[in-house]
Coordinates of C-alpha atoms and ligand atoms in Angstrom, one line a residue:
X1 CA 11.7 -10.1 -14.1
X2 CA 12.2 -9.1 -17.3
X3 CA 10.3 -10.8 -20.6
X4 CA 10.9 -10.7 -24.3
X5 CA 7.6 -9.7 -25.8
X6 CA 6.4 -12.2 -28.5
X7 CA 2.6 -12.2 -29.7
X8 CA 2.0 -13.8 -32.9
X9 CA -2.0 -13.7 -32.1
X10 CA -2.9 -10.3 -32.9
X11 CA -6.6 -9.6 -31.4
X12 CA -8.5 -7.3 -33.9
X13 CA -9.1 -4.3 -32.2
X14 CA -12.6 -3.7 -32.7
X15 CA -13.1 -7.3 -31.1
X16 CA -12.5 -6.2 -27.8
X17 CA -14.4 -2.7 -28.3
X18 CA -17.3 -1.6 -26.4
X19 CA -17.8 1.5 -28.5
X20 CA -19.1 -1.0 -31.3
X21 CA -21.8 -2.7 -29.5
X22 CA -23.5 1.0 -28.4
X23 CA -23.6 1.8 -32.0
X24 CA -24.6 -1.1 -33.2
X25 CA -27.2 -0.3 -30.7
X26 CA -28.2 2.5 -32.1
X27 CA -28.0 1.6 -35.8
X28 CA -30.2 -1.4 -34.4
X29 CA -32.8 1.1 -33.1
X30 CA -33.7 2.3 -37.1
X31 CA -32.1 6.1 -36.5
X32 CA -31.3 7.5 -40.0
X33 CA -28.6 9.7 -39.0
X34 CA -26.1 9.2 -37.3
X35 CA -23.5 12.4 -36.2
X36 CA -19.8 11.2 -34.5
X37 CA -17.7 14.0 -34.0
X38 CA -14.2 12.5 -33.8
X39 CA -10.7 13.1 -34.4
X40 CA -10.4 8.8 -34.8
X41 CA -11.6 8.6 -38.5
X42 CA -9.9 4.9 -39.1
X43 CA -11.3 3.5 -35.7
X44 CA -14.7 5.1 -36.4
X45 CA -14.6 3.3 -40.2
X46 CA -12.8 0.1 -38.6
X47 CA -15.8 -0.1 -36.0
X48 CA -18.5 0.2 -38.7
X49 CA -17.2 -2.4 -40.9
X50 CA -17.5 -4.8 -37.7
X51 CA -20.8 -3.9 -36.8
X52 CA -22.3 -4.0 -40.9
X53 CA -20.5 -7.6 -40.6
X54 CA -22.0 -8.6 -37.7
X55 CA -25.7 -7.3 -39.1
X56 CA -25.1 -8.7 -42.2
X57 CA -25.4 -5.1 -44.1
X58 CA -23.4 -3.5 -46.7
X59 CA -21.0 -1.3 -45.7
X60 CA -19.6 2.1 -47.7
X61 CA -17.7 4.8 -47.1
X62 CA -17.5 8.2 -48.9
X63 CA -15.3 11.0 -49.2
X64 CA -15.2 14.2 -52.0
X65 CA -11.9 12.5 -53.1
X66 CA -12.4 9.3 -53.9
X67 CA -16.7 9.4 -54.1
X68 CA -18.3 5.9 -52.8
X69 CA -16.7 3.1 -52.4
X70 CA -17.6 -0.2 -51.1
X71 CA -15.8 -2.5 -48.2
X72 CA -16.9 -5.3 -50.2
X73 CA -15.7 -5.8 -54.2
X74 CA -19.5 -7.3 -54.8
X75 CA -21.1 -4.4 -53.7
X76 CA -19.6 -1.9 -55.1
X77 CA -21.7 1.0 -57.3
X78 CA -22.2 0.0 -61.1
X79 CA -21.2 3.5 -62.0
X80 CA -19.1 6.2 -60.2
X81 CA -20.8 8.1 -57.4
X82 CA -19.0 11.0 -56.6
X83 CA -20.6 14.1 -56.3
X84 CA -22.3 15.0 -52.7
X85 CA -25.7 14.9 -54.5
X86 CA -25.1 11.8 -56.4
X87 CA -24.4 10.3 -53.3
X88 CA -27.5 11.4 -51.5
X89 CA -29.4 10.2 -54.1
X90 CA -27.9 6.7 -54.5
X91 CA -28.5 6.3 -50.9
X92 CA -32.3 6.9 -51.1
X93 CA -32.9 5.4 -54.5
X94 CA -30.5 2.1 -54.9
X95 CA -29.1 1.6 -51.4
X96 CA -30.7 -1.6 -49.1
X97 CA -29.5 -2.5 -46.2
X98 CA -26.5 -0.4 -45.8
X99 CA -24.3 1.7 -43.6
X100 CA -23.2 4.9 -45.3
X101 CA -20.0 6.4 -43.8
X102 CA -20.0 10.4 -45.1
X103 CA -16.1 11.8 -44.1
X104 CA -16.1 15.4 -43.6
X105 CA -19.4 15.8 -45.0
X106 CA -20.1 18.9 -43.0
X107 CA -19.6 21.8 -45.7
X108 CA -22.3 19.9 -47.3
X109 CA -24.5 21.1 -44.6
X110 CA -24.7 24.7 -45.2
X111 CA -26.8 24.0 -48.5
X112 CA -30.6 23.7 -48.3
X113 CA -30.6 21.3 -51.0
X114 CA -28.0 18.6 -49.3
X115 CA -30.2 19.1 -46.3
X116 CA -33.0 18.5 -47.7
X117 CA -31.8 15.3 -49.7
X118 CA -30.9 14.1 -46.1
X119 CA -34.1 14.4 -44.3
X120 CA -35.9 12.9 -47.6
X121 CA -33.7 9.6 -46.9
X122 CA -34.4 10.1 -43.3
X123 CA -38.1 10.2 -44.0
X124 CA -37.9 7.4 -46.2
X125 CA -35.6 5.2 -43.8
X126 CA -38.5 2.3 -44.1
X127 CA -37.8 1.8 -47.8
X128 CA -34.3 1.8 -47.9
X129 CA -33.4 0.5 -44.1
X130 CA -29.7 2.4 -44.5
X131 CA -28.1 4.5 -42.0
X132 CA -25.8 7.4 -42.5
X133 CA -23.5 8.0 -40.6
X134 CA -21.8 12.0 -40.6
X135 CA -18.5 11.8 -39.3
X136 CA -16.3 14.8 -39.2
X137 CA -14.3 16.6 -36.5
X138 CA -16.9 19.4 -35.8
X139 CA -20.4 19.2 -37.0
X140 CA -23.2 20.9 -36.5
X141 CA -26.7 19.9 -37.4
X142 CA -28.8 22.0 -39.0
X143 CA -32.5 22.9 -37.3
X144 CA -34.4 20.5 -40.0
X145 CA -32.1 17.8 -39.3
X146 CA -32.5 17.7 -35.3
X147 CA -35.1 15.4 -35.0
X148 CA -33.6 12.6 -37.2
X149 CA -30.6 12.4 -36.0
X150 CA -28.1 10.9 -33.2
X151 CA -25.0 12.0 -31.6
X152 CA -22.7 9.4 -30.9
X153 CA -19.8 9.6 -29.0
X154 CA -16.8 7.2 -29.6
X155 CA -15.7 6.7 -25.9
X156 CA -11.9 7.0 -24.8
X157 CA -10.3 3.2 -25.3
X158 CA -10.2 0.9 -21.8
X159 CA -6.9 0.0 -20.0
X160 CA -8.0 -3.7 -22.2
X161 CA -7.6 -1.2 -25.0
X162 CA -4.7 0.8 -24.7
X163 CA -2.6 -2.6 -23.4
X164 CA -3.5 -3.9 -26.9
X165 CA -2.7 -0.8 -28.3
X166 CA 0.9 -1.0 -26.5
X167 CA 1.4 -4.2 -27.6
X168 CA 0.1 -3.5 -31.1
X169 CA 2.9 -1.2 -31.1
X170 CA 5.8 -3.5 -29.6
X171 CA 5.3 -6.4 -32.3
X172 CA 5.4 -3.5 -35.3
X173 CA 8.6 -2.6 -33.9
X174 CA 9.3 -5.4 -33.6
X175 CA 8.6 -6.2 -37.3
X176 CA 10.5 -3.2 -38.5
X177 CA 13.6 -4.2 -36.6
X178 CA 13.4 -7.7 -38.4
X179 CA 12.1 -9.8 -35.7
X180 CA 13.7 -8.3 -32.5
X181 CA 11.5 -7.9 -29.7
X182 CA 11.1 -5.4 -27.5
X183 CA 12.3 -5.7 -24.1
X184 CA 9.9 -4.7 -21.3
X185 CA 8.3 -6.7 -18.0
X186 CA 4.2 -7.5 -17.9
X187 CA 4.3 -4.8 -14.8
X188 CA 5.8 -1.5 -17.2
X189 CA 3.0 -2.9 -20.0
X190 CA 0.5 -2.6 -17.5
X191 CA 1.6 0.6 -16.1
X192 CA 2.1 2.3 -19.5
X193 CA -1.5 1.5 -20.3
X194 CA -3.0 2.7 -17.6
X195 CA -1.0 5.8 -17.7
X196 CA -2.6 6.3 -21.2
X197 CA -6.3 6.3 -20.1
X198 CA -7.6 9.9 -21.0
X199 CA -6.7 9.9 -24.1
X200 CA -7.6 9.1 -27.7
X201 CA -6.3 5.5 -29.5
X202 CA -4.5 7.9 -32.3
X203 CA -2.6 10.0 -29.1
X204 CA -2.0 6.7 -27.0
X205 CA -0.3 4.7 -30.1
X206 CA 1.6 8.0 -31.0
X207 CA 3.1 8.1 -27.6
X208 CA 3.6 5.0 -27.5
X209 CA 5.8 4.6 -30.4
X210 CA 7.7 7.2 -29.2
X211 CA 8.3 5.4 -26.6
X212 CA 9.4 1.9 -28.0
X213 CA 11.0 3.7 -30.8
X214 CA 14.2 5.5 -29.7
X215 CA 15.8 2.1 -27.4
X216 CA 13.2 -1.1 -28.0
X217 CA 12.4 -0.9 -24.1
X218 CA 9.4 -0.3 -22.9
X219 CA 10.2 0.4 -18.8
X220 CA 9.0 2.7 -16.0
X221 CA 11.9 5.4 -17.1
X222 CA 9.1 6.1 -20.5
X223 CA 6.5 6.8 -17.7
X224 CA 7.5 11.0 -17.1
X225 CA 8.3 11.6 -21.0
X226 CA 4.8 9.9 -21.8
X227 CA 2.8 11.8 -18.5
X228 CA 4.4 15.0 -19.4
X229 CA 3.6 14.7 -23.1
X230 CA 0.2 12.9 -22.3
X231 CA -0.3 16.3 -19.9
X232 CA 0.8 18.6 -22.9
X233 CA -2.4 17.0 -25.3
X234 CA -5.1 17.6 -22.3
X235 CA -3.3 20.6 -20.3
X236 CA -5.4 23.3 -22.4
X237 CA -3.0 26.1 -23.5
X238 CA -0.5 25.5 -20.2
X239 CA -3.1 26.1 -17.4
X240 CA -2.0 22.5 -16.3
X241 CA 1.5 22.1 -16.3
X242 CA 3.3 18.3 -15.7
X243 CA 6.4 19.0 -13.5
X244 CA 9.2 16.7 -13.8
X245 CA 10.4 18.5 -10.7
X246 CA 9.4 16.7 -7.6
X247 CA 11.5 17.4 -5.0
X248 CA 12.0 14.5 -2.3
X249 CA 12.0 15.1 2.0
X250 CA 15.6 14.4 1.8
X251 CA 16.4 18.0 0.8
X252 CA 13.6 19.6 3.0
X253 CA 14.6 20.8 6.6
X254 CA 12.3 20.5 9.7
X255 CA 8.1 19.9 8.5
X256 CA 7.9 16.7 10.2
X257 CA 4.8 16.7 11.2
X258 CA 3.3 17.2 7.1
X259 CA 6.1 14.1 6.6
X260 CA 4.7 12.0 8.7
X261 CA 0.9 12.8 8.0
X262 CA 2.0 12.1 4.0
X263 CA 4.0 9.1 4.9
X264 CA 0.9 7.2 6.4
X265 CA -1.3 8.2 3.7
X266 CA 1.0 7.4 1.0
X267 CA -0.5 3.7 1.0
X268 CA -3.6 4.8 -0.4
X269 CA -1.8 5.7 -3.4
X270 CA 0.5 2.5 -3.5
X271 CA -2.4 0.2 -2.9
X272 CA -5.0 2.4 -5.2
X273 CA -7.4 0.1 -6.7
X274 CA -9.1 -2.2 -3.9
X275 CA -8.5 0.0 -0.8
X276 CA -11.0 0.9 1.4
X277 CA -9.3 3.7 2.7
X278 CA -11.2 7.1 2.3
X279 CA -9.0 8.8 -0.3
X280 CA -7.0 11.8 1.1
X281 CA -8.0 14.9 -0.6
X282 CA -5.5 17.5 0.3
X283 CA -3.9 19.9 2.4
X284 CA -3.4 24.0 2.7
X285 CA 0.3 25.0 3.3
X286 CA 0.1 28.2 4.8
X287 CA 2.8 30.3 6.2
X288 CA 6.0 32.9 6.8
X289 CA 7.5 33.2 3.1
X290 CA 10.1 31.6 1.8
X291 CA 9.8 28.4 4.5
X292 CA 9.2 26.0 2.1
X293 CA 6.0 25.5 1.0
X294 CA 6.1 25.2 -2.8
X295 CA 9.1 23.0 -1.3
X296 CA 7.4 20.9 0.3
X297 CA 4.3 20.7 -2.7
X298 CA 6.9 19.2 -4.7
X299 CA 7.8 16.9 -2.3
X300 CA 4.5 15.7 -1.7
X301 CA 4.4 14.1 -4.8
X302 CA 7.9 12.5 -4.3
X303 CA 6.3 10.9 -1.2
X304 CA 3.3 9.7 -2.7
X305 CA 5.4 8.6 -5.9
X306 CA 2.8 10.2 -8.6
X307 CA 3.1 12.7 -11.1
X308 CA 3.0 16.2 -10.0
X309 CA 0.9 19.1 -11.6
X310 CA 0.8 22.6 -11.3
X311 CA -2.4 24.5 -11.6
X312 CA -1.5 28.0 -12.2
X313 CA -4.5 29.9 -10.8
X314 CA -3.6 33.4 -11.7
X315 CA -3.4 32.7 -15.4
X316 CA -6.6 31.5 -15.0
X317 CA -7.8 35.1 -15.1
X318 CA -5.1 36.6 -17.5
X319 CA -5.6 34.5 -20.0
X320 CA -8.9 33.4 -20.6
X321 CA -11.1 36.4 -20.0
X322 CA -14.8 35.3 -19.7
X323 CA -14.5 32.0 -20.0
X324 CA -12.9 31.3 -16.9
X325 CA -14.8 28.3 -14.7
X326 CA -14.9 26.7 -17.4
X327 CA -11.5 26.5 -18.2
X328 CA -11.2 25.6 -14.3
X329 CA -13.3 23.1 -15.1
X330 CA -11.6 22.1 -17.8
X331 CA -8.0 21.7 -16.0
X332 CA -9.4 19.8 -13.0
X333 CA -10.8 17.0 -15.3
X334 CA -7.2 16.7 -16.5
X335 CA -6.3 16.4 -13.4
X336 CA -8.6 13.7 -13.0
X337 CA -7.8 12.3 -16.6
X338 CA -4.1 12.0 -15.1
X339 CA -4.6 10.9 -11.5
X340 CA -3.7 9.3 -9.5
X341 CA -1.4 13.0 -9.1
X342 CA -0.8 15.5 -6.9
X343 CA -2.1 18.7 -8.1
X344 CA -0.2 21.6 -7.0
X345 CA -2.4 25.5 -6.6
X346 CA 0.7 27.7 -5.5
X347 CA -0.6 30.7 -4.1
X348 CA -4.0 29.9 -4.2
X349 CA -4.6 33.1 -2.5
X350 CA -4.2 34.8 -6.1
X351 CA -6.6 33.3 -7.7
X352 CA -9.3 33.2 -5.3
X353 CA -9.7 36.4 -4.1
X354 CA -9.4 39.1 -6.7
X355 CA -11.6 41.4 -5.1
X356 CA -15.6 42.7 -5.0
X357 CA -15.1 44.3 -8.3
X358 CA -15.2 41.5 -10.5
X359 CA -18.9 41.0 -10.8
X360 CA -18.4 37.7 -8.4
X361 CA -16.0 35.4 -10.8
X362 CA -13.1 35.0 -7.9
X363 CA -16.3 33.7 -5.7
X364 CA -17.9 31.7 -8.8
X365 CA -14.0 30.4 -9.9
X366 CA -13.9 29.2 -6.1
X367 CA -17.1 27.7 -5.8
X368 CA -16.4 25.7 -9.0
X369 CA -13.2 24.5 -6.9
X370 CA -14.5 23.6 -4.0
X371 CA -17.6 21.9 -5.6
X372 CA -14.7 19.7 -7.3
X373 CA -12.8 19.1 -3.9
X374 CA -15.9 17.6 -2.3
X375 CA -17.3 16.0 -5.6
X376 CA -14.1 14.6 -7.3
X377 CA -14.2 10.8 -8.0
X378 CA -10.6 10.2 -9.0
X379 CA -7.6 10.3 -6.7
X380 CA -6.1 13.5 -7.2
X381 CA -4.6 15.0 -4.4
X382 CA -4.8 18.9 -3.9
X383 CA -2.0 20.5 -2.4
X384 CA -2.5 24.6 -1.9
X385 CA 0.2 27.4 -0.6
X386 CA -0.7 30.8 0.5
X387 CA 1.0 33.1 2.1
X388 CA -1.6 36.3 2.4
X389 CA -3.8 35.4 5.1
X390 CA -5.4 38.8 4.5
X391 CA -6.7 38.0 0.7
X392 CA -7.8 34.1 1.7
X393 CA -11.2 33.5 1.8
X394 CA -12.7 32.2 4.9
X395 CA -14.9 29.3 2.4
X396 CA -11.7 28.2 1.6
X397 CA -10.1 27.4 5.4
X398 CA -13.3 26.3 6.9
X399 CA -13.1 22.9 8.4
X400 CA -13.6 19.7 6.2
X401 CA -12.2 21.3 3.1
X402 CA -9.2 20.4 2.9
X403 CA -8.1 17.4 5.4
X404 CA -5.8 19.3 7.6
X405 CA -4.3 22.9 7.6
X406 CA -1.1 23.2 7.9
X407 CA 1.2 26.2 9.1
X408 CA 4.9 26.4 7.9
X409 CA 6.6 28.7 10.6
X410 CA 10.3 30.3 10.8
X411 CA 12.9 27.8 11.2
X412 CA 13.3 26.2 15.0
X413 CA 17.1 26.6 15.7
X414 CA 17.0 22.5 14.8
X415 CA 15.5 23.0 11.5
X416 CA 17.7 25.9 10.6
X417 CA 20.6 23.1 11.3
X418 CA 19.5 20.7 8.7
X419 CA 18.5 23.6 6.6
X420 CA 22.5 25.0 6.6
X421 CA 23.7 20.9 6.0
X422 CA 21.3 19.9 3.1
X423 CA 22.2 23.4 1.5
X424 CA 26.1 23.3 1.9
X425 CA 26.3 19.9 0.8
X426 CA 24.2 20.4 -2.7
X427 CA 26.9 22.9 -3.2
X428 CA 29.5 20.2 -2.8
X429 CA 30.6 21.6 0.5
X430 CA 31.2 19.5 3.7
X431 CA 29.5 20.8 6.8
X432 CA 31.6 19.3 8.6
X433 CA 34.3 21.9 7.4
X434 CA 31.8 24.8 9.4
X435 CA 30.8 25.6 12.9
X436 CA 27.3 25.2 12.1
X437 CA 26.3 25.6 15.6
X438 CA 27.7 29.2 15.2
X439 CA 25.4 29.8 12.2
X440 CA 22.6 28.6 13.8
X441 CA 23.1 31.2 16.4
X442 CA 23.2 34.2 14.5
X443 CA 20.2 33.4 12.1
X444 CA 17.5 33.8 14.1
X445 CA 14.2 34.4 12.5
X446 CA 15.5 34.0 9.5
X447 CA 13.9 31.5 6.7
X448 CA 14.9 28.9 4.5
X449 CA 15.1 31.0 1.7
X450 CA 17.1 33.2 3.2
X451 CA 19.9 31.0 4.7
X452 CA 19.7 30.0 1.1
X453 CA 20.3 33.2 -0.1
X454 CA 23.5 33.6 2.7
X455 CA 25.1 30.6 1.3
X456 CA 25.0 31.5 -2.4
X457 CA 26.4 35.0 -1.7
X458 CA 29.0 33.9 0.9
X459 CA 30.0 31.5 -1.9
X460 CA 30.4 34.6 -4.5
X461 CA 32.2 36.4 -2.4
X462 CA 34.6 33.9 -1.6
X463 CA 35.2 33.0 -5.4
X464 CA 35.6 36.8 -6.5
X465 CA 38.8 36.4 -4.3
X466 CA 39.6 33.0 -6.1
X467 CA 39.3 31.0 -2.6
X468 CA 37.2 28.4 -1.0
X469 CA 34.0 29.7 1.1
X470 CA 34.8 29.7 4.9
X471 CA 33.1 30.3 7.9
X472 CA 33.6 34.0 7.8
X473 CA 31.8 34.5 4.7
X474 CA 29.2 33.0 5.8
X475 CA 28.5 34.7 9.4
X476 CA 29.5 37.9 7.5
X477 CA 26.5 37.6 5.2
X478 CA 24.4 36.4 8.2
X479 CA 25.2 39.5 9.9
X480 CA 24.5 41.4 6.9
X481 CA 21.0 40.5 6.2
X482 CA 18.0 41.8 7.5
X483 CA 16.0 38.7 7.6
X484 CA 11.8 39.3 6.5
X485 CA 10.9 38.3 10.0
X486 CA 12.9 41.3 11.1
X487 CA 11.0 43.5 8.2
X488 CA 8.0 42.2 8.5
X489 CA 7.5 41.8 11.9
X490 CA 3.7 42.9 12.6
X491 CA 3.1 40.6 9.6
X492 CA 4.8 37.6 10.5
X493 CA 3.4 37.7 14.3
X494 CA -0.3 38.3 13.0
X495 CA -0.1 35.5 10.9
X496 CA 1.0 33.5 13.9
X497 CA -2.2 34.4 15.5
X498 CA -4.3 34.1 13.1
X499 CA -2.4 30.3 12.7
X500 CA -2.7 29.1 16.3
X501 CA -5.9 29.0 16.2
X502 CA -6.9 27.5 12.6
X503 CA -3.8 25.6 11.8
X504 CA -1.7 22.4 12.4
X505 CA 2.2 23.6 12.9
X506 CA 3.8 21.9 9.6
X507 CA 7.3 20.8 11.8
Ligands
ATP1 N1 12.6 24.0 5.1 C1 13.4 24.1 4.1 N2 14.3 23.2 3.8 C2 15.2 23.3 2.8 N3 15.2 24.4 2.0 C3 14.3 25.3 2.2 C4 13.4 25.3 3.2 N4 12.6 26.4 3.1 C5 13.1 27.1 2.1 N5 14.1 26.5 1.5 C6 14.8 27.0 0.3 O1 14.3 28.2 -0.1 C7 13.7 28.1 -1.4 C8 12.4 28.8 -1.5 O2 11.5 28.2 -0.6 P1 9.9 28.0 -1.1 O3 9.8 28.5 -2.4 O4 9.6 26.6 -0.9 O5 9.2 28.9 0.0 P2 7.7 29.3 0.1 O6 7.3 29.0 1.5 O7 7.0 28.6 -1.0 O8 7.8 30.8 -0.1 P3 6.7 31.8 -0.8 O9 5.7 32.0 0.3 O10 7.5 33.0 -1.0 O11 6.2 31.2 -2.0 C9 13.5 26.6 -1.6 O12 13.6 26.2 -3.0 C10 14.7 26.0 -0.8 O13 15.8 26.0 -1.6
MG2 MG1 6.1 29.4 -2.7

């Protein structure tokens, strides 16, 4: 179903705003001083004039450029106020009634004398009855100031919000096009908005211009370009990554069991809001290496049909020396800010367990974690790989953590079948054309990766002599390879012991 979008009632934004009735709450409640940290200067000034209209006050706003001015022609100042000072001083002295909007006021603040001038029109609030409000994108308030003043935060805009927002944006196309519309359907509105929760109204409209912009469509295909960009603004310095790369079951041989276990949960996420299923927090994929379990991760997502992201846990520790948990912290509210996802901790194992000398981060970093996989309110579903039984610690595989343990093992002679025919055939080549029983046969113990590996280098070998791979290649690199299991061996068969007991076989 596919509508032309035609609105010709806009809605003023700050109609539908909550943010204006909590500071109209607060102006209401006779505090002087008002601090708002923002990056949003217009909506912070748009919300303002609403409120002063709605109380009936006179509204200004101020800024070292252009001094005082007036939202209203009859109140403006007889003479210019432009100076800092002058301001301060017209606020105590002349003003009634009044909200006083200071923009980037806050170098103001390191003089004695412009904090002064403020508490004196805090102190005599009952002769003046203004407010000022200090709105700048960092502000701190000085010691003197503390007790006269109020933080206020300007929430994140609603779903209500950011669907007026898209549609703001559709009819201004629209408008620039000369009265075209922009083509979309009432479900991609919907589902653009609420994949723009999280972030500011200046972000959300900037994205979604981009969107609307390059083809007048606004559809499900803007929804990756706008969750990986969307993922860029919160993702803090790439600890969060969006991945565009989910992989889907289709290309992943044997692990039905985990299929079928994501399969039945994967209505949870398709029927999100009014279930009253327990949400499914995640799973562990532990195993041989190279059998597929950043693989399978990716495919995880493609199952559940959400966005995938990755967590990278080691740079955790690289990067951000000192402040690390709360960084942690940091990039699992993203992950929450971009649910419903899967989020994706490969190797989890790294950045867990980094030994007894580091004064007890690794065991603060995973408490902070596992606080979060117990605590977490949105639907954000963990997925974690390891491979290093050894370096995993036991908080992290005791029961109820994670909802099930799973244990990706060596290929079964079946899997390595449907391993060899999805691999030939995303190289173009026919299985049919090979004995693939044959293959089978001489691969024992080898992994996914590594049949992998055989098929790409059979496949060079074959084009150095300028011909098309054959059979003989292929059992010639077979025969070749040492497969890990072989290497490994001890390793492999410990870890298998150490599964059987603890762990759910993956296939
Ligand atoms: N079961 C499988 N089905 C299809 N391809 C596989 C499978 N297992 C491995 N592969 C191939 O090998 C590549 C490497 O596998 P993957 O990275 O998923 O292994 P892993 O278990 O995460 O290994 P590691 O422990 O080293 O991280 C995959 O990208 C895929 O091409
Ligand atoms: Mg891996």
């Amino acid at each position: 179903m596919s509508l032309r979008l035609k609105m010709s009632v806009p809605v003023p934004m700050e109609q539908s705003e909550s943010p204006a009735r909590d500071l109209e709450a607060l102006i209401r409640s006779r505090t002087p001083l008002i601090v708002i940290e923002t990056e949003e200067e217009p909506r912070v000034v748009n919300v303002v004039r609403a409120i002063a209209e709605r109380l009936k006050l006179k509204s200004y706003r101020w800024t070292v450029t252009d001094g005082l001015k007036s939202y209203q022609p009859a109140d403006q100042p007889h003479q210019s106020v432009l100076k800092s000072l002058e301001v301060l001083a017209y606020i105590k002295s002349e003003a009634r009634y009044s909200l006083f909007v200071l923009l980037d006021f806050h170098p103001f603040l390191d003089d004695p004398v412009h904090v002064r001038s403020l508490k004196d029109i805090a102190l005599s609030y009952n002769t003046h009855w203004s407010t000022v409000l200090l709105v700048s994108t960092r502000l701190s308030i000085p010691e003197e100031l503390k007790a006269h003043t109020a933080r206020f935060q300007l929430p994140l805009p609603t779903v209500e919000e950011l669907k007026g927002i898209v549609q703001d944006e559709a009819r201004r196309w629209g408008g620039e096009q000369g009265g075209q519309s922009v083509h979309t359907t009432h479900e991609a509105l919907d589902l653009l908005a609420r994949n723009l929760t999280g972030l500011t109204a200046t972000d959300a409209r900037r994205l979604v211009r981009k969107a609307v912009q390059d083809d007048g469509v606004i559809s499900q295909s803007d929804l990756p370009e706008v969750m990986r960009a969307k993922c860029e603004l919160l993702g803090g310095d790439g600890l969060v990554t969006f991945e565009y790369d989910t992989a889907r079951f289709a290309d992943v041989g044997g692990l039905n069991r985990l299929r079928r276990w994501l399969e039945i949960r994967k209505t949870y996420f398709s029927h999100s809001s009014d279930t009253k299923l327990d949400p499914p927090r995640g799973v562990l994929l532990l195993g041989v290496q190279g059998c597929g379990k950043s693989l399978a991760a990716r495919a995880t997502a493609g199952v559940f049909g959400v966005p995938l992201l990755r967590l990278d846990f080691g740079m955790l520790y690289n990067k951000y020396y000192g402040e690390t948990e709360r960084n942690l912290r940091g990039a699992l509210n993203t992950a929450e800010v971009l649910a419903p996802c899967v989020l994706w901790i490969d190797e989890i194992e790294k950045g867990a367990a980094v030994g007894d000398q580091d004064g007890g981060l690794s065991h603060r970093v995973l408490g902070t974690l596992l606080t979060w996989m117990s605590e977490r309110k949105k639907p954000v579903f963990l997925v974690a790989t390891a491979n290093d039984i050894s370096k995993l610690p036991p908080e992290l595989v005791r029961k109820g953590r994670f909802d099930e343990i799973f244990f990706v093992d060596l290929p079964s002679p079946e899997v390595r079948h449907e391993i060899f025919v999805i691999h030939l055939r995303k190289r173009g080549l026919k299985p049919e054309g090979f004995d693939v029983a044959a293959l089978v046969a001489t691969s024992e113990g080898f992994s996914g990766s590594e049949l992998e590996q055989a098929i790409v280098s059979a496949m060079y070998v074959a084009a150095a002599s300028e011909r098309g791979m054959a059979q003989e290649d292929l059992l010639n690199e077979l025969q070749q390879t040492r497969p890990l299991s072989v290497v490994m061996g001890e390793r492999v068969a410990a870890l298998r012991d150490w599964a059987a007991e603890r762990t759910v076989p993956a296939d």
